[in-house]
């Protein structure tokens, strides 16, 4: 019969695990499928009866087991068959309930494995009952069925027979009507979406257990969680509320003399106080266990009678209750801390944004603000999790000393305190070093992010010049600097971690040593109580280095933000004034203005106003002058965007609008850019669009004025951007307009239209100040200001200024007339009285490009879905040294754990009986084992630091290299904020977080498993219970991770729009301030911050939801172990082992919570690795160098370019842009390329540089097919000046010669040829004069000259000039054109230009039309044909120019 019981019990266990495996498999299958809920079937009454009968049978079997346990005459031994049967029935009942709720709606019956179990149980029950009846056949009586061994089988049999009917189909489900399905679907959707106030309205129990999150989990289980499914954050965590509270606190603190830290604490003190109470409750509850462990061990050492058993059960229950309170309070404490962190982050983000909009005089760099938001604000928010550690640490130490005093006495307690203080004191210099190293890391990170930001914005230029490799190396050098500081920081952290992992060992050795010295008796109870106290004290001591590190890091971050806020107050001043009744619009007083107010190196101001200037309302004021004369600076001084050094500030009366020289366009639609926060007035809007020459563009865009504009307007041409921002200014309907060179980026036709229809008609009654190089637009001005060397050299009307023969103005006009005279005159009949408008066919190619670009745009960053793939983990783990060090680290951790547990067991065993070992042997072996564990910890931490640095470095190199090798189209479709997000936030996470999270998970698992193994030595039943709890935990985790994973991904994705908005706003801060749009932009920023906060809020909450449930399960395991230890016979296990089990069990819930938290957190954090790897595998351009097909070193010799049947298409689905272009550019000739906007000029140039590869045809340079050679070999032999002049952060020298290939003499020679030498010599630093980010401290015209100098310095055989002198005055342009002719006499020069004088003296002119060649001949030949397209372009220019001479 025993064999039969064992066989039956084994079969029951087998069924248990089969059902369990099915549950896990089904759960994982459900999580991976994103299907919506099926509502086709509805459970029948029979299905409910099935579940009810299953519950009854389970209760009967469980009750029978407890009966046997309590009243069995055979002691405490229970049959294996009965226990396994009860457990299997319990699991089967849970599965039947789960199946009825979920599966019956999708299928027609219960799971097959469940039906199989019911059939098997019925057969066994029937056979068992039949055998018993047969055995008692002679004395057959129905009372036999009521015997204790038969009653369960007898009562269960009828119900089991009913359960077997489930083998039939369609008995459990019925078809739901369409109405029911619709109602259920609607009910489900409404409940799943959840109430936005779910958290606020939740009751105490719901908040304690986080039940208010259930609707979100349900939604995440049945479909992919979207942002709209996530409820809003509570009102107190919104950006508006949080920032308002912080600003009030700052005002009270008077930040100039106060502290930002104090202001933050005052704004959240109520939440902090409540959180402190929870932290206190948690701490007190955590010390109940060490306090009572000595009582429990003494109980185990005592005789076992009924009264003592009850005492043991009471102790076990107190342990369970204290651990439950500890778990619940800890979860609420941690979640409360995260809520405070969200509130602080939202407030600081809003504060930094609002301040960054106010900073003038150049404003903050993009890199600095990105780091403030990405790193500093995040760190301050994270510190809210650590803040209570400051006061909890001494409280925990005091509680520990009280317990030690109770158990060991006065002297050992003082010894423990002394050693603890000594360890903490040793940490002080380490903490100071940590703070210093962290500051260095942040400085290095700032530099790297700043350069990354600038490089990503100008990557197209770098690729055209073949400089990407050089800039990549510079970025690597900056990263190496950061890596060196990071390496030192992590090694220092290793030392700190080792010190504090070993500190409990030091404390215990000295404490027990003190006991021996004062002859305090050491018993198993007191030793285990002390060890439990040291272990629980280990957490705050272990957290101390992290706490000190966080304090130091947070202090650095707070100081950086405070410095940023105070920096703003030094710079800003206002010049807005209410409109007066007088006719004055602008009043310019004598004064000096400078961009760098505190710069003592520059001897003279940027702008120097000598005489008072009055501009009346309605006047048109033109500002002209050579490059670098101060035109843009004069406009900025009137706007108040440049610091007043001395004198009186300029007063502007009325509202203002500003059009900067470098266009600033928002991401959004064309309409949003034009309206700019104002309401739509359809008639006025149409007039503005027509006046700004945008009507035809809008009509031909696929979405009209709802066409999307991407980051920095990269899908618009330069002319379109200029016209859009001009329309924005005009629609604002202001009193005063400031237009900075609005006509340079447009062709002659469009320029004339803008001047006549916009400036002279739409703005006829407005005050307009416009800077321009187009001198033909000066005559219509009421007042002309001629700038020279930062001063207003001349001021007056056109007729007055033109009569002064030696004036600066006359010299400029003479240069203009000289340019016009070079162009042969045209017959009047070809001169239209109205500017030529682009017809449909002429602009069709432009529309094609716009549609193509719109297709290429990425509307929103796509996130990976599902679990983080195992390949991501394996790549990360094996990246450093191919994973060779990983086994060594694991071995160190295992040996550490073994030696630590061995030392504790040794102390427990040796003191169990007095005199078992002598004191010297006791302490010697204990110290040896403890010291050995410390050595292994040192090895582990050092190797971890080494792996962390190497892994992060390899990931960074892989990502950045892949990004730099990506084609230009990748950067057109990928906003720079996404690259910066990975380069800053994700890289920081990889640097210092993920390796330790992943290792922490593995280490905690090793500790958890070692405790379970230890417990199983005392009671083998723990293994069974552990597997059950583990299975439930895995199910919970699988249920949780589908929602948590998507929330974690959303956290990363929702951060990028904030960074993008911040970056975009800083670029256009001057425009935003001028239009008084600060509040609107701040509101949008707050909405984006709230979007991020709501995801972060629920992301943190879901983790606590899981932890509450898993904590409770493991507390039950601990309670179960204690009950077994209480009821076991004393002979079954040694008291020292039992006491050790109880001691380690105290940490079970903390360790389990750490495992689960790390398990979830690791996957969430690994998304950063996933995102980096996503950008490490970007399809790259053609190879930089093809070794087997390299051109000769002196190639190209002649510079002959042949286009053969060239077809260009940007995307497979997009229309053709160039259609069979075939022509030859002879070597050493000057070729001009002209055509209407969008005719294909830029595409032809891009094809020459292989920015876009031809679909058909080829390009030959001196007979070499450029598609067969490497990109570096091609681009390094070509020279180009792009339409948007680009300068980099650095000096004049590094901008002209980034590769450092030329001498100073060569640089000065080129500067003189480009008429830049005098400008550079004004700064005493000469070639080392600084160039700001994006060249902001140079005018656009000066930037173009630097680009020209850069080109001449390279001495290439083939040069491309793309609108090279568009922002240069006519006189300088004439000199530059002469220089270009002289310096490029032996070169092939391709000039793309709107300005006719630029191409009139070329050898050949190519006119493009709709992607085909319309005309290609000498200019003189084309001009002879009055009907040619080129003749019409020249006629329009002459007509416009002649107006200024009439």
Coordinates of C-alpha atoms in Angstrom, one line a residue, residues 287-301 319 403-404 407-408 508 512 515 521-537 900-912 922 926 1014 1125 1134-1147:
X287 CA 14.1 45.7 13.7
X288 CA 11.3 43.7 15.4
X289 CA 12.9 40.5 13.9
X290 CA 16.4 41.0 15.3
X291 CA 14.9 42.0 18.6
X292 CA 12.9 38.8 18.9
X293 CA 15.3 36.3 17.3
X294 CA 17.0 35.6 20.6
X295 CA 13.6 34.7 22.1
X296 CA 12.9 32.4 19.2
X297 CA 16.3 30.6 19.4
X298 CA 15.9 30.2 23.2
X299 CA 12.5 28.6 22.5
X300 CA 14.1 26.2 20.0
X301 CA 16.7 25.2 22.7
X319 CA 7.4 37.8 12.9
X403 CA 19.3 45.5 20.6
X404 CA 23.1 44.8 21.0
X407 CA 21.7 40.9 24.2
X408 CA 25.4 41.6 24.8
X508 CA 30.9 41.6 14.2
X512 CA 32.4 39.5 19.6
X515 CA 32.5 40.1 24.4
X521 CA 28.9 34.8 27.6
X522 CA 28.2 34.1 23.9
X523 CA 25.2 31.8 23.4
X524 CA 23.6 30.7 20.1
X525 CA 20.7 33.1 20.8
X526 CA 22.8 36.2 21.5
X527 CA 25.2 35.5 18.6
X528 CA 22.3 35.0 16.1
X529 CA 20.5 38.0 17.4
X530 CA 23.7 40.1 17.0
X531 CA 24.3 38.6 13.5
X532 CA 20.7 39.5 12.5
X533 CA 21.3 43.0 13.8
X534 CA 24.5 43.4 11.8
X535 CA 22.9 42.0 8.7
X536 CA 20.0 44.4 8.9
X537 CA 22.4 47.2 9.7
X900 CA 29.7 34.5 4.9
X901 CA 27.1 31.9 5.6
X902 CA 29.8 29.5 6.8
X903 CA 31.2 32.1 9.3
X904 CA 27.7 32.7 10.7
X905 CA 27.0 29.0 11.0
X906 CA 30.4 28.5 12.7
X907 CA 29.5 31.1 15.4
X908 CA 26.0 29.6 15.9
X909 CA 27.3 26.0 16.1
X910 CA 30.3 26.8 18.3
X911 CA 28.3 28.7 20.9
X912 CA 25.4 26.3 21.0
X922 CA 36.1 30.6 17.9
X926 CA 35.3 33.4 12.3
X1014 CA 19.6 26.6 3.8
X1125 CA 10.5 24.9 13.1
X1134 CA 20.0 21.1 15.6
X1135 CA 18.9 24.4 17.2
X1136 CA 21.9 26.2 15.8
X1137 CA 20.8 25.4 12.3
X1138 CA 17.2 26.2 13.0
X1139 CA 18.2 29.5 14.5
X1140 CA 20.4 30.3 11.5
X1141 CA 17.4 29.5 9.2
X1142 CA 15.2 31.9 11.1
X1143 CA 18.0 34.6 11.1
X1144 CA 18.5 34.4 7.4
X1145 CA 14.7 34.2 6.9
X1146 CA 14.4 37.7 8.3
X1147 CA 16.0 39.0 5.2

